[in-house]
mmCIF file of C-alpha atoms in Angstrom:
data_model
loop_
_atom_site.group_PDB
_atom_site.id
_atom_site.type_symbol
_atom_site.label_atom_id
_atom_site.label_comp_id
_atom_site.label_asym_id
_atom_site.label_seq_id
_atom_site.Cartn_x
_atom_site.Cartn_y
_atom_site.Cartn_z
ATOM 1 C CA MET A 1 113.610 115.496 87.622
ATOM 2 C CA GLN A 2 110.745 113.110 86.245
ATOM 3 C CA GLN A 3 112.898 112.766 82.418
ATOM 4 C CA THR A 4 115.738 111.725 84.710
ATOM 5 C CA THR A 5 114.287 108.930 86.423
ATOM 6 C CA LEU A 6 112.823 107.805 83.142
ATOM 7 C CA GLU A 7 116.244 108.002 81.808
ATOM 8 C CA ARG A 8 117.129 105.624 84.008
ATOM 9 C CA ALA A 9 114.341 103.108 84.047
ATOM 10 C CA CYS A 10 115.086 102.891 80.622
ATOM 11 C CA ALA A 11 118.779 101.983 81.163
ATOM 12 C CA GLY A 12 117.297 99.042 83.932
ATOM 13 C CA ASP A 13 117.261 100.842 87.172
ATOM 14 C CA GLU A 14 114.503 99.156 88.724
ATOM 15 C CA SER A 15 113.908 101.751 90.961
ATOM 16 C CA ALA A 16 113.043 104.423 89.142
ATOM 17 C CA PHE A 17 110.552 101.897 87.451
ATOM 18 C CA ARG A 18 109.290 101.261 90.316
ATOM 19 C CA ILE A 19 109.089 105.430 91.425
ATOM 20 C CA LEU A 20 107.752 105.868 88.150
ATOM 21 C CA THR A 21 104.852 103.391 88.068
ATOM 22 C CA ASP A 22 103.995 102.935 92.100
ATOM 23 C CA PRO A 23 101.683 105.895 91.582
ATOM 24 C CA TYR A 24 99.798 104.488 89.327
ATOM 25 C CA ARG A 25 99.521 100.535 90.610
ATOM 26 C CA ARG A 26 96.223 101.138 92.483
ATOM 27 C CA GLU A 27 94.395 102.961 90.133
ATOM 28 C CA LEU A 28 95.218 100.026 87.437
ATOM 29 C CA GLU A 29 94.430 97.536 90.428
ATOM 30 C CA LEU A 30 91.354 99.110 89.821
ATOM 31 C CA HIS A 31 90.571 99.332 86.491
ATOM 32 C CA CYS A 32 91.554 95.993 85.941
ATOM 33 C CA TYR A 33 89.072 95.058 88.525
ATOM 34 C CA ARG A 34 85.833 96.721 86.602
ATOM 35 C CA LEU A 35 86.642 94.912 83.638
ATOM 36 C CA LEU A 36 87.493 91.686 84.651
ATOM 37 C CA GLY A 37 85.491 91.381 87.812
ATOM 38 C CA SER A 38 87.605 89.633 89.909
ATOM 39 C CA LEU A 39 89.712 90.756 92.656
ATOM 40 C CA THR A 40 92.863 88.240 92.050
ATOM 41 C CA ASP A 41 92.648 88.422 88.633
ATOM 42 C CA ALA A 42 92.899 92.521 88.766
ATOM 43 C CA GLU A 43 96.397 91.810 91.391
ATOM 44 C CA ASP A 44 97.302 89.045 88.674
ATOM 45 C CA MET A 45 97.138 91.419 85.451
ATOM 46 C CA VAL A 46 98.785 94.592 87.386
ATOM 47 C CA GLN A 47 101.630 92.553 88.032
ATOM 48 C CA GLU A 48 101.765 91.473 83.860
ATOM 49 C CA THR A 49 100.953 95.090 83.129
ATOM 50 C CA LEU A 50 104.012 96.296 85.314
ATOM 51 C CA LEU A 51 106.130 93.161 83.475
ATOM 52 C CA ALA A 52 105.291 94.187 79.949
ATOM 53 C CA ALA A 53 105.869 97.918 80.945
ATOM 54 C CA TRP A 54 109.303 97.235 82.003
ATOM 55 C CA ARG A 55 110.400 95.097 79.162
ATOM 56 C CA GLY A 56 108.750 97.715 76.883
ATOM 57 C CA LEU A 57 109.923 101.262 78.492
ATOM 58 C CA PRO A 58 112.427 101.535 75.927
ATOM 59 C CA GLY A 59 110.090 101.499 73.480
ATOM 60 C CA PHE A 60 108.211 104.188 75.182
ATOM 61 C CA GLN A 61 108.168 107.539 73.236
ATOM 62 C CA GLN A 62 106.264 110.125 75.402
ATOM 63 C CA ARG A 63 103.412 110.220 72.600
ATOM 64 C CA SER A 64 101.051 109.930 75.140
ATOM 65 C CA SER A 65 101.427 109.905 78.939
ATOM 66 C CA LEU A 66 102.678 107.581 80.845
ATOM 67 C CA ARG A 67 99.583 107.123 82.553
ATOM 68 C CA SER A 68 97.989 106.696 79.131
ATOM 69 C CA TRP A 69 100.474 103.700 78.026
ATOM 70 C CA LEU A 70 100.189 101.973 81.517
ATOM 71 C CA TYR A 71 96.568 101.874 80.571
ATOM 72 C CA ARG A 72 97.187 100.983 77.262
ATOM 73 C CA ILE A 73 98.752 97.648 78.280
ATOM 74 C CA ALA A 74 96.117 97.324 81.378
ATOM 75 C CA THR A 75 93.447 97.547 79.325
ATOM 76 C CA ASN A 76 94.120 94.769 76.391
ATOM 77 C CA ARG A 77 96.083 92.444 78.755
ATOM 78 C CA CYS A 78 92.118 92.463 80.507
ATOM 79 C CA LEU A 79 90.804 92.323 76.735
ATOM 80 C CA ASN A 80 93.053 89.301 76.247
ATOM 81 C CA ALA A 81 92.040 88.016 79.726
ATOM 82 C CA LEU A 82 88.067 88.270 79.050
ATOM 83 C CA ARG A 83 88.612 85.929 75.726
ATOM 84 C CA ASP A 84 89.662 83.793 77.145
ATOM 85 C CA ALA A 85 87.614 83.893 80.402
ATOM 86 C CA ARG A 86 84.908 83.423 77.944
ATOM 87 C CA ARG A 87 86.063 79.742 77.724
ATOM 88 C CA ARG A 88 86.513 78.500 80.567
ATOM 89 C CA MET A 89 83.808 79.260 83.173
ATOM 90 C CA PRO A 90 84.402 78.657 87.186
ATOM 91 C CA PRO A 91 83.026 75.486 88.280
ATOM 92 C CA GLU A 92 79.961 75.687 90.239
ATOM 93 C CA PRO A 93 80.122 74.819 93.809
ATOM 94 C CA VAL A 94 78.639 72.195 95.130
ATOM 95 C CA PRO A 95 76.226 73.091 98.278
ATOM 96 C CA PRO A 96 76.582 71.258 101.779
ATOM 97 C CA PHE A 97 72.848 70.809 101.789
ATOM 98 C CA SER A 98 69.545 71.176 99.416
ATOM 99 C CA PRO A 99 68.522 74.342 98.214
ATOM 100 C CA PRO A 100 65.443 75.319 96.961
ATOM 101 C CA GLU A 101 65.035 75.813 93.208
ATOM 102 C CA PRO A 102 66.510 79.355 92.410
ATOM 103 C CA THR A 103 64.427 82.213 91.092
ATOM 104 C CA ARG A 104 66.770 82.161 88.193
ATOM 105 C CA ARG A 105 70.252 81.171 87.380
ATOM 106 C CA ASP A 106 72.822 84.027 86.320
ATOM 107 C CA GLU A 107 75.460 83.638 83.982
ATOM 108 C CA VAL A 108 77.566 86.458 85.830
ATOM 109 C CA ARG A 109 79.560 83.641 88.126
ATOM 110 C CA TRP A 110 83.344 85.291 88.499
ATOM 111 C CA LEU A 111 82.241 88.529 90.374
ATOM 112 C CA GLN A 112 84.021 89.033 93.221
ATOM 113 C CA PRO A 113 83.916 92.010 96.182
ATOM 114 C CA TYR A 114 86.649 94.616 95.973
ATOM 115 C CA PRO A 115 87.863 96.367 99.555
ATOM 116 C CA ASP A 116 87.058 99.356 100.945
ATOM 117 C CA SER A 117 90.625 99.901 102.568
ATOM 118 C CA LYS A 118 91.280 100.040 98.969
ATOM 119 C CA LEU A 119 89.514 102.203 97.331
ATOM 120 C CA ASP A 120 90.243 105.792 98.777
ATOM 121 C CA ILE A 121 93.638 105.466 97.949
ATOM 122 C CA ALA A 122 92.777 103.359 94.475
ATOM 123 C CA ASP A 123 90.535 105.616 92.068
ATOM 124 C CA PRO A 124 92.012 109.350 91.449
ATOM 125 C CA ALA A 125 89.797 112.118 90.345
ATOM 126 C CA PRO A 126 87.838 111.561 86.998
ATOM 127 C CA GLY A 127 88.465 113.186 84.008
ATOM 128 C CA PRO A 128 85.627 116.282 83.158
ATOM 129 C CA GLU A 129 83.868 113.786 80.677
ATOM 130 C CA ALA A 130 83.386 111.216 83.407
ATOM 131 C CA ARG A 131 79.543 110.145 83.592
ATOM 132 C CA TYR A 132 79.765 108.204 86.963
ATOM 133 C CA THR A 133 81.371 109.067 89.958
ATOM 134 C CA ALA A 134 83.602 107.315 91.959
ATOM 135 C CA THR A 135 81.494 105.749 94.653
ATOM 136 C CA GLU A 136 78.745 104.356 91.516
ATOM 137 C CA ALA A 137 81.655 103.054 89.507
ATOM 138 C CA VAL A 138 82.970 100.265 91.990
ATOM 139 C CA GLU A 139 79.713 99.366 93.511
ATOM 140 C CA LEU A 140 78.368 95.661 93.212
ATOM 141 C CA ALA A 141 75.642 96.776 90.542
ATOM 142 C CA PHE A 142 78.215 98.984 88.431
ATOM 143 C CA VAL A 143 80.271 96.262 87.738
ATOM 144 C CA MET A 144 78.051 93.728 87.438
ATOM 145 C CA GLY A 145 76.810 95.298 84.276
ATOM 146 C CA LEU A 146 79.775 95.344 83.111
ATOM 147 C CA GLN A 147 80.550 91.956 83.013
ATOM 148 C CA ARG A 148 76.915 91.549 81.461
ATOM 149 C CA LEU A 149 78.707 93.647 78.055
ATOM 150 C CA SER A 150 81.072 92.562 75.632
ATOM 151 C CA PRO A 151 84.612 93.328 76.242
ATOM 152 C CA ARG A 152 85.077 95.996 73.964
ATOM 153 C CA GLN A 153 81.771 97.437 75.074
ATOM 154 C CA ALA A 154 83.175 97.560 78.640
ATOM 155 C CA ALA A 155 86.702 98.592 78.275
ATOM 156 C CA THR A 156 85.166 101.550 76.276
ATOM 157 C CA LEU A 157 82.656 102.821 78.662
ATOM 158 C CA VAL A 158 85.364 102.232 81.587
ATOM 159 C CA LEU A 159 87.962 104.175 79.606
ATOM 160 C CA ARG A 160 85.519 107.350 78.523
ATOM 161 C CA ASP A 161 82.694 107.406 81.410
ATOM 162 C CA VAL A 162 84.301 106.127 84.650
ATOM 163 C CA LEU A 163 87.783 107.747 83.805
ATOM 164 C CA GLY A 164 86.957 110.502 81.892
ATOM 165 C CA PHE A 165 89.535 110.117 78.617
ATOM 166 C CA PRO A 166 88.383 112.242 75.658
ATOM 167 C CA VAL A 167 86.645 109.766 72.484
ATOM 168 C CA ALA A 168 90.146 110.365 70.722
ATOM 169 C CA GLU A 169 92.416 109.492 73.391
ATOM 170 C CA VAL A 170 89.569 106.400 74.020
ATOM 171 C CA ALA A 171 90.403 105.423 70.133
ATOM 172 C CA ASP A 172 94.376 105.837 70.492
ATOM 173 C CA LEU A 173 93.819 103.346 73.748
ATOM 174 C CA LEU A 174 91.751 100.735 72.000
ATOM 175 C CA GLY A 175 93.338 101.218 68.644
ATOM 176 C CA ASP A 176 90.068 102.300 67.214
ATOM 177 C CA THR A 177 88.522 104.884 65.810
ATOM 178 C CA PRO A 178 86.474 107.780 67.291
ATOM 179 C CA THR A 179 83.659 106.910 65.007
ATOM 180 C CA VAL A 180 83.545 103.145 66.375
ATOM 181 C CA VAL A 181 84.160 104.604 69.905
ATOM 182 C CA LYS A 182 81.137 106.643 69.341
ATOM 183 C CA GLY A 183 79.400 103.752 67.992
ATOM 184 C CA GLN A 184 80.333 101.175 71.173
ATOM 185 C CA LEU A 185 79.836 103.840 73.836
ATOM 186 C CA GLN A 186 76.144 104.009 72.615
ATOM 187 C CA ARG A 187 75.755 100.609 72.660
ATOM 188 C CA ALA A 188 77.565 100.043 76.242
ATOM 189 C CA ARG A 189 75.468 103.143 78.049
ATOM 190 C CA ALA A 190 71.933 101.180 76.921
ATOM 191 C CA SER A 191 72.953 97.673 77.510
ATOM 192 C CA LEU A 192 74.159 98.876 81.138
ATOM 193 C CA ASP A 193 71.439 101.048 82.058
ATOM 194 C CA ARG A 194 69.215 97.781 81.124
ATOM 195 C CA HIS A 195 71.408 95.242 83.315
ATOM 196 C CA ARG A 196 71.635 97.531 86.043
ATOM 197 C CA GLY A 197 67.911 97.812 86.427
ATOM 198 C CA ARG A 198 68.358 94.332 86.827
ATOM 199 C CA THR A 199 70.672 94.130 89.511
ATOM 200 C CA ILE A 200 68.808 97.103 91.720
ATOM 201 C CA PRO A 201 71.452 100.273 91.353
ATOM 202 C CA ARG A 202 72.335 100.753 95.387
ATOM 203 C CA ARG A 203 69.454 104.045 96.800
ATOM 204 C CA ALA A 204 71.422 104.649 99.903
ATOM 205 C CA ALA A 205 69.824 104.738 103.199
ATOM 206 C CA PRO A 206 69.799 107.023 106.171
ATOM 207 C CA ASP A 207 71.722 105.217 108.260
ATOM 208 C CA GLU A 208 73.428 102.104 106.701
ATOM 209 C CA TYR A 209 74.968 101.317 109.408
ATOM 210 C CA ASP A 210 71.975 100.548 111.331
ATOM 211 C CA LEU A 211 70.289 99.118 108.578
ATOM 212 C CA ALA A 212 73.697 96.682 108.698
ATOM 213 C CA ARG A 213 73.559 96.029 112.437
ATOM 214 C CA ARG A 214 69.641 95.444 112.272
ATOM 215 C CA PHE A 215 70.216 92.553 109.575
ATOM 216 C CA ALA A 216 73.254 91.069 111.572
ATOM 217 C CA SER A 217 70.402 91.229 114.832
ATOM 218 C CA ALA A 218 68.311 88.932 112.656
ATOM 219 C CA TYR A 219 70.636 86.777 110.761
ATOM 220 C CA LEU A 220 72.786 85.659 113.995
ATOM 221 C CA SER A 221 69.540 84.693 115.472
ATOM 222 C CA GLY A 222 68.391 82.849 112.761
ATOM 223 C CA ASP A 223 65.596 85.292 112.426
ATOM 224 C CA VAL A 224 64.507 84.687 109.184
ATOM 225 C CA ASP A 225 61.177 86.884 109.361
ATOM 226 C CA GLY A 226 63.714 89.452 110.542
ATOM 227 C CA VAL A 227 65.621 89.800 107.842
ATOM 228 C CA ILE A 228 62.508 89.359 105.501
ATOM 229 C CA ALA A 229 61.566 92.335 107.142
ATOM 230 C CA LEU A 230 64.523 94.544 106.063
ATOM 231 C CA LEU A 231 64.021 93.793 102.371
ATOM 232 C CA THR A 232 62.556 95.286 99.660
ATOM 233 C CA ASP A 233 59.847 93.522 97.881
ATOM 234 C CA ASP A 234 61.567 92.878 94.425
ATOM 235 C CA ALA A 235 65.086 92.139 96.955
ATOM 236 C CA TRP A 236 67.561 89.539 95.114
ATOM 237 C CA LEU A 237 69.919 87.194 97.158
ATOM 238 C CA SER A 238 73.273 85.795 94.996
ATOM 239 C CA MET A 239 75.925 83.665 95.845
ATOM 240 C CA PRO A 240 78.746 84.219 93.366
ATOM 241 C CA PRO A 241 79.864 82.333 92.337
ATOM 242 C CA ALA A 242 77.058 79.878 92.781
ATOM 243 C CA PRO A 243 74.761 80.722 89.920
ATOM 244 C CA HIS A 244 71.695 80.501 91.928
ATOM 245 C CA GLU A 245 69.421 83.750 92.779
ATOM 246 C CA TYR A 246 66.555 84.049 94.747
ATOM 247 C CA GLN A 247 64.341 86.916 94.202
ATOM 248 C CA GLY A 248 61.431 88.167 96.470
ATOM 249 C CA PRO A 249 60.540 87.800 100.292
ATOM 250 C CA ALA A 250 59.444 83.822 100.100
ATOM 251 C CA ALA A 251 62.243 82.826 97.882
ATOM 252 C CA ILE A 252 64.696 84.248 100.081
ATOM 253 C CA ALA A 253 62.803 83.281 103.026
ATOM 254 C CA GLU A 254 62.882 79.657 101.931
ATOM 255 C CA PHE A 255 66.891 79.796 101.480
ATOM 256 C CA LEU A 256 67.616 81.219 104.647
ATOM 257 C CA SER A 257 65.468 78.852 106.432
ATOM 258 C CA ALA A 258 67.643 75.854 104.539
ATOM 259 C CA SER A 259 70.412 77.498 105.569
ATOM 260 C CA PHE A 260 70.031 78.110 109.341
ATOM 261 C CA ALA A 261 68.480 74.284 109.256
ATOM 262 C CA TYR A 262 72.256 73.015 108.474
ATOM 263 C CA SER A 263 73.984 75.463 110.327
ATOM 264 C CA GLY A 264 71.909 73.808 113.253
ATOM 265 C CA GLU A 265 73.841 74.044 116.509
ATOM 266 C CA ARG A 266 76.476 75.265 115.265
ATOM 267 C CA ARG A 267 76.819 79.292 116.109
ATOM 268 C CA ILE A 268 77.687 81.569 113.415
ATOM 269 C CA HIS A 269 79.729 84.633 114.089
ATOM 270 C CA LEU A 270 79.825 87.929 111.746
ATOM 271 C CA VAL A 271 82.578 90.594 111.552
ATOM 272 C CA PRO A 272 82.066 93.892 110.043
ATOM 273 C CA THR A 273 83.945 94.982 107.018
ATOM 274 C CA GLY A 274 83.044 97.131 103.627
ATOM 275 C CA ALA A 275 82.748 95.829 100.005
ATOM 276 C CA ASN A 276 82.718 98.406 97.251
ATOM 277 C CA GLY A 277 81.291 101.353 99.247
ATOM 278 C CA LEU A 278 78.687 98.493 100.861
ATOM 279 C CA PRO A 279 78.224 97.723 104.296
ATOM 280 C CA ALA A 280 79.456 93.774 104.537
ATOM 281 C CA PHE A 281 80.284 91.215 107.398
ATOM 282 C CA GLY A 282 82.505 88.344 107.410
ATOM 283 C CA ALA A 283 80.564 85.285 108.081
ATOM 284 C CA TYR A 284 81.968 82.081 110.140
ATOM 285 C CA LEU A 285 80.740 79.605 111.275
ATOM 286 C CA ASP A 286 81.723 77.374 114.177
ATOM 287 C CA ASP A 287 83.941 74.341 113.376
ATOM 288 C CA ALA A 288 81.967 70.918 114.595
ATOM 289 C CA LEU A 289 85.180 68.894 115.431
ATOM 290 C CA ARG A 290 87.342 71.793 116.860
ATOM 291 C CA PRO A 291 86.901 75.101 119.307
ATOM 292 C CA VAL A 292 87.019 77.433 115.781
ATOM 293 C CA ALA A 293 84.880 78.948 113.941
ATOM 294 C CA THR A 294 86.365 79.205 110.003
ATOM 295 C CA PRO A 295 84.886 81.558 107.398
ATOM 296 C CA ALA A 296 81.176 80.931 105.594
ATOM 297 C CA GLY A 297 81.241 83.772 103.154
ATOM 298 C CA LEU A 298 81.359 87.320 102.259
ATOM 299 C CA ILE A 299 77.845 88.715 103.241
ATOM 300 C CA VAL A 300 77.485 92.683 100.691
ATOM 301 C CA LEU A 301 74.445 94.293 101.831
ATOM 302 C CA THR A 302 73.129 96.856 99.208
ATOM 303 C CA PRO A 303 71.081 99.228 100.300
ATOM 304 C CA ALA A 304 67.292 100.338 98.802
ATOM 305 C CA GLY A 305 66.404 103.590 100.756
ATOM 306 C CA ASN A 306 65.640 102.655 104.217
ATOM 307 C CA ARG A 307 65.236 98.564 103.372
ATOM 308 C CA ILE A 308 68.078 96.251 101.566
ATOM 309 C CA GLY A 309 67.289 95.446 98.146
ATOM 310 C CA ARG A 310 70.520 92.954 97.764
ATOM 311 C CA ILE A 311 72.504 90.511 100.155
ATOM 312 C CA THR A 312 75.519 88.916 97.919
ATOM 313 C CA ARG A 313 77.142 86.304 99.663
ATOM 314 C CA PHE A 314 80.368 85.294 97.914
ATOM 315 C CA HIS A 315 81.729 81.903 98.442
ATOM 316 C CA LEU A 316 85.723 83.086 98.471
ATOM 317 C CA ASP A 317 87.264 82.240 101.631
ATOM 318 C CA ALA A 318 90.173 82.971 100.383
ATOM 319 C CA LEU A 319 90.151 86.763 100.188
ATOM 320 C CA TYR A 320 89.359 87.257 103.971
ATOM 321 C CA PRO A 321 92.472 88.705 104.269
ATOM 322 C CA ARG A 322 92.248 90.960 101.397
ATOM 323 C CA PHE A 323 89.308 92.819 103.823
ATOM 324 C CA GLY A 324 91.598 92.870 106.990
ATOM 325 C CA LEU A 325 88.989 89.566 107.990
ATOM 326 C CA PRO A 326 90.862 86.514 110.807
ATOM 327 C CA ASP A 327 90.683 83.194 108.901
ATOM 328 C CA ARG A 328 89.460 81.859 111.937
ATOM 329 C CA LEU A 329 87.099 82.707 115.170
ATOM 330 C CA PRO A 330 87.153 81.081 118.614
ATOM 331 C CA ALA A 331 84.318 79.506 118.760
ATOM 332 C CA GLY A 332 81.535 81.231 121.026
ATOM 333 C CA PRO A 333 79.782 79.233 123.299
ATOM 334 C CA PRO A 334 76.815 77.199 122.653
ATOM 335 C CA PRO A 335 73.868 79.093 122.125
ATOM 336 C CA ALA A 336 71.336 78.860 125.517
#
């Protein structure tokens, strides 16, 4: 039956092509997201991959599975995109107020979150040789770590340690020898372990929903001390694509105080969602001129035991619909 569908697709039947490729669309998107760190770029790359597959299908000789062939195309498209992206960093956003001096300026600025709503239907069961679970391999700390590797190291690690492809197949997908793949993999693992230490890997909280609820309560009331009490002593606050990062209670408190002061009398709203398997909120701020609240950043919390190890606030309002969030809210009554 599959051979018949393949023959129809090779003959130009678009519906047959969709039957063949639709089962892999979501997992290819997540694969591209891991390599690129960007949801919007991953969506574009899947379209490019499927277009290339459609054009190249008559030459598909079935020396590998269709899935492996699609991964070969997607991975090489991502590697090409990463080489281009290194030459054009995204513009640094201008904050609407004067922020305090950051602890450091991070070089990873194109990072975007990934909606939880896509995860259940995106990730296939990894191969038996995978080193990371599906949950670990989509967390922000992991994806951020991948962005600090060289593109080929990142691709090698994802294909081998996340998806579980055998070394020989990874070599075939990347056009390398098994010896080269093993060397890339060794360096990638060491680098990723070092970088993940910087980005605070998740340590699941006993009740992450309660932790998120307490964060929301303090944040909505502008209670800086209440937010700080929920953080670890080495917590980080970052705001991609802005490079500013703040570490520790004092630095984070200084930034939050400046941010809340900028908000003034305008009410903040938080709508729960989920990103990268982590608790998250869509933030909204009352508009000073209209009776609505407009997007003000997607906040993702990384638990560290019973506290929060990282707050990542993404200033990418166009992504709200991907997370099931409205593009505006009715403004609330003024604070009492």
